[in-house]
């Protein structure tokens, strides 16, 4: 029997991507691994979410082109780097949208199964990952530190700050240095709060009711 990858696979891939991305400032090999995992996670998310073949091929081809531009931009800074960041910023929005579209269809059709729960978790992690990338992109594009605290700008801190903001934990140890970054952080906090009290709460509640034995 052929085993089709599901959202459990994607969840593991996202976690691996987060680990590799968090330490990509340490070594070029880790940086390359993080870039490869970003492309693989993107492709896997769209494939599992059941997008059309034409859309899948077009978007994955675009991601490979952007990834190639990112490799070149690592050596040749300037306009190419800004274009690569703009490309990633736009195209990385597609996976969470595709995941939410898929779990909405499954929720309305077959009800809430484990795939719907895992899909909702994958979309949540992807949102946090996207904002972490967005913070680093803002710092690179603006040419100034994103955080007010000196020496805090690293990918590990971007990921840490993104998920602290997404979950509205708010430790306050690092904070954005200027207005645009603060407003994006506020946007992420609002999205995170709304996601938890709506999508995750509804999915988990419906899953629990489905698993409960009939009275």
PDB file of C-alpha atoms in Angstrom:
ATOM      1  CA  UNK A   1       0.000   0.000   0.000  1.00  0.00           C
ATOM      2  CA  UNK A   2       1.337   3.404  -0.987  1.00  0.00           C
ATOM      3  CA  UNK A   3       1.862   5.745   1.955  1.00  0.00           C
ATOM      4  CA  UNK A   4       0.769   9.302   1.208  1.00  0.00           C
ATOM      5  CA  UNK A   5       2.460  11.979   3.333  1.00  0.00           C
ATOM      6  CA  UNK A   6       0.170  13.813   5.726  1.00  0.00           C
ATOM      7  CA  UNK A   7       0.365  16.784   8.037  1.00  0.00           C
ATOM      8  CA  UNK A   8       2.341  14.780  10.609  1.00  0.00           C
ATOM      9  CA  UNK A   9       5.181  14.720   8.069  1.00  0.00           C
ATOM     10  CA  UNK A  10       4.831  18.444   7.490  1.00  0.00           C
ATOM     11  CA  UNK A  11       4.821  19.145  11.225  1.00  0.00           C
ATOM     12  CA  UNK A  12       8.137  17.333  11.617  1.00  0.00           C
ATOM     13  CA  UNK A  13       9.557  19.149   8.591  1.00  0.00           C
ATOM     14  CA  UNK A  14       8.570  22.562   9.972  1.00  0.00           C
ATOM     15  CA  UNK A  15      10.238  21.781  13.304  1.00  0.00           C
ATOM     16  CA  UNK A  16      13.426  20.712  11.500  1.00  0.00           C
ATOM     17  CA  UNK A  17      13.298  23.909   9.454  1.00  0.00           C
ATOM     18  CA  UNK A  18      12.933  26.019  12.600  1.00  0.00           C
ATOM     19  CA  UNK A  19      15.960  24.349  14.196  1.00  0.00           C
ATOM     20  CA  UNK A  20      18.120  24.747  11.075  1.00  0.00           C
ATOM     21  CA  UNK A  21      16.990  28.344  10.519  1.00  0.00           C
ATOM     22  CA  UNK A  22      17.653  29.275  14.124  1.00  0.00           C
ATOM     23  CA  UNK A  23      21.318  28.374  13.776  1.00  0.00           C
ATOM     24  CA  UNK A  24      21.901  29.330  10.144  1.00  0.00           C
ATOM     25  CA  UNK A  25      24.103  32.269  11.244  1.00  0.00           C
ATOM     26  CA  UNK A  26      26.623  29.772  12.658  1.00  0.00           C
ATOM     27  CA  UNK A  27      27.849  28.003   9.530  1.00  0.00           C
ATOM     28  CA  UNK A  28      27.331  28.163   5.741  1.00  0.00           C
ATOM     29  CA  UNK A  29      26.369  24.468   5.690  1.00  0.00           C
ATOM     30  CA  UNK A  30      23.624  25.112   8.244  1.00  0.00           C
ATOM     31  CA  UNK A  31      22.510  28.128   6.184  1.00  0.00           C
ATOM     32  CA  UNK A  32      22.261  25.940   3.065  1.00  0.00           C
ATOM     33  CA  UNK A  33      20.369  23.272   5.023  1.00  0.00           C
ATOM     34  CA  UNK A  34      17.919  25.902   6.248  1.00  0.00           C
ATOM     35  CA  UNK A  35      17.342  27.158   2.707  1.00  0.00           C
ATOM     36  CA  UNK A  36      16.824  23.627   1.422  1.00  0.00           C
ATOM     37  CA  UNK A  37      14.369  22.854   4.212  1.00  0.00           C
ATOM     38  CA  UNK A  38      12.485  26.077   3.438  1.00  0.00           C
ATOM     39  CA  UNK A  39      11.989  24.964  -0.171  1.00  0.00           C
ATOM     40  CA  UNK A  40      11.133  21.364   0.821  1.00  0.00           C
ATOM     41  CA  UNK A  41       8.660  22.500   3.476  1.00  0.00           C
ATOM     42  CA  UNK A  42       6.993  24.844   1.007  1.00  0.00           C
ATOM     43  CA  UNK A  43       6.596  22.090  -1.588  1.00  0.00           C
ATOM     44  CA  UNK A  44       5.387  19.513   0.945  1.00  0.00           C
ATOM     45  CA  UNK A  45       2.806  21.911   2.406  1.00  0.00           C
ATOM     46  CA  UNK A  46       1.280  22.573  -1.014  1.00  0.00           C
ATOM     47  CA  UNK A  47       1.396  18.905  -2.011  1.00  0.00           C
ATOM     48  CA  UNK A  48      -0.345  17.687   1.146  1.00  0.00           C
ATOM     49  CA  UNK A  49      -2.890  20.482   0.882  1.00  0.00           C
ATOM     50  CA  UNK A  50      -3.991  19.147  -2.504  1.00  0.00           C
ATOM     51  CA  UNK A  51      -3.439  22.184  -4.728  1.00  0.00           C
ATOM     52  CA  UNK A  52      -3.776  21.687  -8.470  1.00  0.00           C
ATOM     53  CA  UNK A  53      -0.848  20.208 -10.384  1.00  0.00           C
ATOM     54  CA  UNK A  54      -0.412  23.348 -12.502  1.00  0.00           C
ATOM     55  CA  UNK A  55      -0.403  25.620  -9.450  1.00  0.00           C
ATOM     56  CA  UNK A  56       2.017  23.310  -7.636  1.00  0.00           C
ATOM     57  CA  UNK A  57       4.503  23.227 -10.510  1.00  0.00           C
ATOM     58  CA  UNK A  58       4.285  26.995 -11.069  1.00  0.00           C
ATOM     59  CA  UNK A  59       4.804  27.935  -7.427  1.00  0.00           C
ATOM     60  CA  UNK A  60       7.545  25.390  -6.739  1.00  0.00           C
ATOM     61  CA  UNK A  61       9.375  26.564  -9.867  1.00  0.00           C
ATOM     62  CA  UNK A  62       9.079  30.140  -8.589  1.00  0.00           C
ATOM     63  CA  UNK A  63      10.441  29.102  -5.196  1.00  0.00           C
ATOM     64  CA  UNK A  64      13.432  27.395  -6.800  1.00  0.00           C
ATOM     65  CA  UNK A  65      14.165  30.576  -8.776  1.00  0.00           C
ATOM     66  CA  UNK A  66      13.903  32.686  -5.614  1.00  0.00           C
ATOM     67  CA  UNK A  67      16.136  30.208  -3.762  1.00  0.00           C
ATOM     68  CA  UNK A  68      18.725  30.506  -6.547  1.00  0.00           C
ATOM     69  CA  UNK A  69      18.549  34.296  -6.295  1.00  0.00           C
ATOM     70  CA  UNK A  70      19.026  33.981  -2.518  1.00  0.00           C
ATOM     71  CA  UNK A  71      22.212  31.977  -3.021  1.00  0.00           C
ATOM     72  CA  UNK A  72      23.561  34.619  -5.410  1.00  0.00           C
ATOM     73  CA  UNK A  73      22.436  37.434  -3.108  1.00  0.00           C
ATOM     74  CA  UNK A  74      24.498  35.925  -0.293  1.00  0.00           C
ATOM     75  CA  UNK A  75      27.593  36.800  -2.312  1.00  0.00           C
ATOM     76  CA  UNK A  76      26.367  39.821  -4.286  1.00  0.00           C
ATOM     77  CA  UNK A  77      24.363  42.131  -2.051  1.00  0.00           C
ATOM     78  CA  UNK A  78      22.214  45.015  -3.206  1.00  0.00           C
ATOM     79  CA  UNK A  79      19.164  44.972  -5.443  1.00  0.00           C
ATOM     80  CA  UNK A  80      19.225  41.186  -5.908  1.00  0.00           C
ATOM     81  CA  UNK A  81      19.018  40.649  -2.175  1.00  0.00           C
ATOM     82  CA  UNK A  82      16.029  42.979  -1.861  1.00  0.00           C
ATOM     83  CA  UNK A  83      14.268  41.224  -4.772  1.00  0.00           C
ATOM     84  CA  UNK A  84      14.871  37.818  -3.210  1.00  0.00           C
ATOM     85  CA  UNK A  85      13.482  38.999   0.134  1.00  0.00           C
ATOM     86  CA  UNK A  86      10.436  40.498  -1.585  1.00  0.00           C
ATOM     87  CA  UNK A  87       9.870  37.241  -3.453  1.00  0.00           C
ATOM     88  CA  UNK A  88      10.049  35.158  -0.276  1.00  0.00           C
ATOM     89  CA  UNK A  89       7.804  37.600   1.584  1.00  0.00           C
ATOM     90  CA  UNK A  90       5.079  37.172  -1.034  1.00  0.00           C
ATOM     91  CA  UNK A  91       5.299  33.471  -1.835  1.00  0.00           C
ATOM     92  CA  UNK A  92       5.682  32.172   1.743  1.00  0.00           C
ATOM     93  CA  UNK A  93       2.121  33.329   2.419  1.00  0.00           C
ATOM     94  CA  UNK A  94       0.780  30.541   0.171  1.00  0.00           C
ATOM     95  CA  UNK A  95       1.399  27.448   2.378  1.00  0.00           C
ATOM     96  CA  UNK A  96      -0.655  28.544   5.428  1.00  0.00           C
ATOM     97  CA  UNK A  97      -3.470  29.669   3.104  1.00  0.00           C
ATOM     98  CA  UNK A  98      -3.404  26.296   1.302  1.00  0.00           C
ATOM     99  CA  UNK A  99      -3.361  24.392   4.604  1.00  0.00           C
ATOM    100  CA  UNK A 100      -6.315  26.339   6.025  1.00  0.00           C
ATOM    101  CA  UNK A 101      -8.222  25.856   2.774  1.00  0.00           C
ATOM    102  CA  UNK A 102      -7.651  22.087   2.949  1.00  0.00           C
ATOM    103  CA  UNK A 103      -8.677  21.694   6.593  1.00  0.00           C
ATOM    104  CA  UNK A 104     -11.774  23.845   5.980  1.00  0.00           C
ATOM    105  CA  UNK A 105     -12.848  21.473   3.207  1.00  0.00           C
ATOM    106  CA  UNK A 106     -12.197  18.396   5.351  1.00  0.00           C
ATOM    107  CA  UNK A 107     -13.963  19.992   8.303  1.00  0.00           C
ATOM    108  CA  UNK A 108     -17.062  20.627   6.177  1.00  0.00           C
ATOM    109  CA  UNK A 109     -16.952  17.243   4.446  1.00  0.00           C
ATOM    110  CA  UNK A 110     -15.691  14.356   6.563  1.00  0.00           C
ATOM    111  CA  UNK A 111     -15.637  16.132   9.911  1.00  0.00           C
ATOM    112  CA  UNK A 112     -12.685  16.629  12.226  1.00  0.00           C
ATOM    113  CA  UNK A 113     -10.026  13.945  12.077  1.00  0.00           C
ATOM    114  CA  UNK A 114      -6.423  13.890  13.193  1.00  0.00           C
ATOM    115  CA  UNK A 115      -5.336  15.365   9.851  1.00  0.00           C
ATOM    116  CA  UNK A 116      -7.459  18.462  10.467  1.00  0.00           C
ATOM    117  CA  UNK A 117      -5.954  18.923  13.943  1.00  0.00           C
ATOM    118  CA  UNK A 118      -2.397  18.472  12.664  1.00  0.00           C
ATOM    119  CA  UNK A 119      -3.114  20.761   9.717  1.00  0.00           C
ATOM    120  CA  UNK A 120      -4.294  23.512  12.057  1.00  0.00           C
ATOM    121  CA  UNK A 121      -1.089  23.130  14.100  1.00  0.00           C
ATOM    122  CA  UNK A 122       1.055  23.219  10.938  1.00  0.00           C
ATOM    123  CA  UNK A 123      -0.607  26.446   9.790  1.00  0.00           C
ATOM    124  CA  UNK A 124       0.003  27.983  13.227  1.00  0.00           C
ATOM    125  CA  UNK A 125       3.686  27.084  13.175  1.00  0.00           C
ATOM    126  CA  UNK A 126       3.978  28.321   9.597  1.00  0.00           C
ATOM    127  CA  UNK A 127       2.542  31.705  10.593  1.00  0.00           C
ATOM    128  CA  UNK A 128       5.162  32.065  13.330  1.00  0.00           C
ATOM    129  CA  UNK A 129       7.893  30.980  10.922  1.00  0.00           C
ATOM    130  CA  UNK A 130       6.730  33.476   8.313  1.00  0.00           C
ATOM    131  CA  UNK A 131       6.829  36.422  10.709  1.00  0.00           C
ATOM    132  CA  UNK A 132      10.312  35.392  11.892  1.00  0.00           C
ATOM    133  CA  UNK A 133      11.471  35.577   8.285  1.00  0.00           C
ATOM    134  CA  UNK A 134       9.657  38.889   7.820  1.00  0.00           C
ATOM    135  CA  UNK A 135      11.473  40.451  10.778  1.00  0.00           C
ATOM    136  CA  UNK A 136      14.856  39.387   9.409  1.00  0.00           C
ATOM    137  CA  UNK A 137      13.884  40.648   5.938  1.00  0.00           C
ATOM    138  CA  UNK A 138      12.962  44.058   7.370  1.00  0.00           C
ATOM    139  CA  UNK A 139      16.337  44.308   9.099  1.00  0.00           C
ATOM    140  CA  UNK A 140      18.252  43.369   5.939  1.00  0.00           C
ATOM    141  CA  UNK A 141      16.211  45.601   3.627  1.00  0.00           C
ATOM    142  CA  UNK A 142      16.386  48.622   5.953  1.00  0.00           C
ATOM    143  CA  UNK A 143      20.068  48.166   6.767  1.00  0.00           C
ATOM    144  CA  UNK A 144      19.435  48.839  10.457  1.00  0.00           C
ATOM    145  CA  UNK A 145      18.942  46.540  13.477  1.00  0.00           C
ATOM    146  CA  UNK A 146      15.399  45.300  14.005  1.00  0.00           C
ATOM    147  CA  UNK A 147      15.699  45.048  17.783  1.00  0.00           C
ATOM    148  CA  UNK A 148      16.270  47.935  20.152  1.00  0.00           C
ATOM    149  CA  UNK A 149      18.711  45.833  22.189  1.00  0.00           C
ATOM    150  CA  UNK A 150      22.276  45.969  20.760  1.00  0.00           C
ATOM    151  CA  UNK A 151      23.575  42.690  19.360  1.00  0.00           C
ATOM    152  CA  UNK A 152      20.197  40.952  19.478  1.00  0.00           C
ATOM    153  CA  UNK A 153      19.750  40.637  15.717  1.00  0.00           C
ATOM    154  CA  UNK A 154      20.136  36.971  14.835  1.00  0.00           C
ATOM    155  CA  UNK A 155      17.820  34.449  13.197  1.00  0.00           C
ATOM    156  CA  UNK A 156      17.489  32.563  16.463  1.00  0.00           C
ATOM    157  CA  UNK A 157      16.188  35.726  18.139  1.00  0.00           C
ATOM    158  CA  UNK A 158      13.835  36.451  15.227  1.00  0.00           C
ATOM    159  CA  UNK A 159      12.269  33.003  15.643  1.00  0.00           C
ATOM    160  CA  UNK A 160      12.173  33.368  19.416  1.00  0.00           C
ATOM    161  CA  UNK A 161      10.597  36.829  19.248  1.00  0.00           C
ATOM    162  CA  UNK A 162       8.085  35.725  16.601  1.00  0.00           C
ATOM    163  CA  UNK A 163       6.683  32.849  18.631  1.00  0.00           C
ATOM    164  CA  UNK A 164       6.735  34.835  21.867  1.00  0.00           C
ATOM    165  CA  UNK A 165       4.679  37.465  20.024  1.00  0.00           C
ATOM    166  CA  UNK A 166       2.407  34.953  18.263  1.00  0.00           C
ATOM    167  CA  UNK A 167       1.501  33.281  21.558  1.00  0.00           C
ATOM    168  CA  UNK A 168       1.197  36.732  23.242  1.00  0.00           C
ATOM    169  CA  UNK A 169       3.642  35.602  25.947  1.00  0.00           C
ATOM    170  CA  UNK A 170       5.503  38.918  25.876  1.00  0.00           C
ATOM    171  CA  UNK A 171       8.625  38.374  27.970  1.00  0.00           C
ATOM    172  CA  UNK A 172       9.860  41.844  27.049  1.00  0.00           C
ATOM    173  CA  UNK A 173      13.543  40.894  26.905  1.00  0.00           C
ATOM    174  CA  UNK A 174      13.828  41.988  23.264  1.00  0.00           C
ATOM    175  CA  UNK A 175      11.636  44.453  21.392  1.00  0.00           C
ATOM    176  CA  UNK A 176      11.445  46.144  17.961  1.00  0.00           C
ATOM    177  CA  UNK A 177      13.457  49.317  17.596  1.00  0.00           C
ATOM    178  CA  UNK A 178      11.132  51.373  15.405  1.00  0.00           C
ATOM    179  CA  UNK A 179       7.519  51.885  14.343  1.00  0.00           C
ATOM    180  CA  UNK A 180       7.052  49.559  11.336  1.00  0.00           C
ATOM    181  CA  UNK A 181       8.539  46.602  13.191  1.00  0.00           C
ATOM    182  CA  UNK A 182       6.341  47.297  16.198  1.00  0.00           C
ATOM    183  CA  UNK A 183       3.198  47.455  14.085  1.00  0.00           C
ATOM    184  CA  UNK A 184       4.036  44.154  12.364  1.00  0.00           C
ATOM    185  CA  UNK A 185       4.615  42.607  15.799  1.00  0.00           C
ATOM    186  CA  UNK A 186       1.210  43.892  16.923  1.00  0.00           C
ATOM    187  CA  UNK A 187      -0.337  42.387  13.780  1.00  0.00           C
ATOM    188  CA  UNK A 188       1.257  39.030  14.537  1.00  0.00           C
ATOM    189  CA  UNK A 189       0.016  39.119  18.135  1.00  0.00           C
ATOM    190  CA  UNK A 190      -3.543  39.832  16.970  1.00  0.00           C
ATOM    191  CA  UNK A 191      -3.401  37.043  14.364  1.00  0.00           C
ATOM    192  CA  UNK A 192      -2.016  34.617  16.939  1.00  0.00           C
ATOM    193  CA  UNK A 193      -4.697  35.438  19.479  1.00  0.00           C
ATOM    194  CA  UNK A 194      -7.539  35.222  16.942  1.00  0.00           C
ATOM    195  CA  UNK A 195      -6.165  31.962  15.558  1.00  0.00           C
ATOM    196  CA  UNK A 196      -6.022  30.314  18.984  1.00  0.00           C
ATOM    197  CA  UNK A 197      -9.513  31.390  20.080  1.00  0.00           C
ATOM    198  CA  UNK A 198     -11.128  30.581  16.727  1.00  0.00           C
ATOM    199  CA  UNK A 199      -9.465  28.016  14.457  1.00  0.00           C
ATOM    200  CA  UNK A 200      -7.622  25.915  17.059  1.00  0.00           C
ATOM    201  CA  UNK A 201     -10.411  26.113  19.636  1.00  0.00           C
ATOM    202  CA  UNK A 202     -13.087  25.059  17.122  1.00  0.00           C
ATOM    203  CA  UNK A 203     -11.000  22.230  15.654  1.00  0.00           C
ATOM    204  CA  UNK A 204      -9.914  20.788  19.003  1.00  0.00           C
ATOM    205  CA  UNK A 205     -13.425  21.075  20.462  1.00  0.00           C
ATOM    206  CA  UNK A 206     -14.976  19.312  17.448  1.00  0.00           C
ATOM    207  CA  UNK A 207     -12.272  16.628  17.549  1.00  0.00           C
ATOM    208  CA  UNK A 208     -12.916  15.988  21.249  1.00  0.00           C
ATOM    209  CA  UNK A 209     -16.680  15.672  20.654  1.00  0.00           C
ATOM    210  CA  UNK A 210     -16.080  13.219  17.813  1.00  0.00           C
ATOM    211  CA  UNK A 211     -13.859  11.032  19.995  1.00  0.00           C
ATOM    212  CA  UNK A 212     -16.192  11.152  22.994  1.00  0.00           C
ATOM    213  CA  UNK A 213     -18.213   7.926  23.449  1.00  0.00           C
ATOM    214  CA  UNK A 214     -21.972   8.273  22.797  1.00  0.00           C
ATOM    215  CA  UNK A 215     -24.047   8.664  25.935  1.00  0.00           C
TER     216      UNK A 215
END
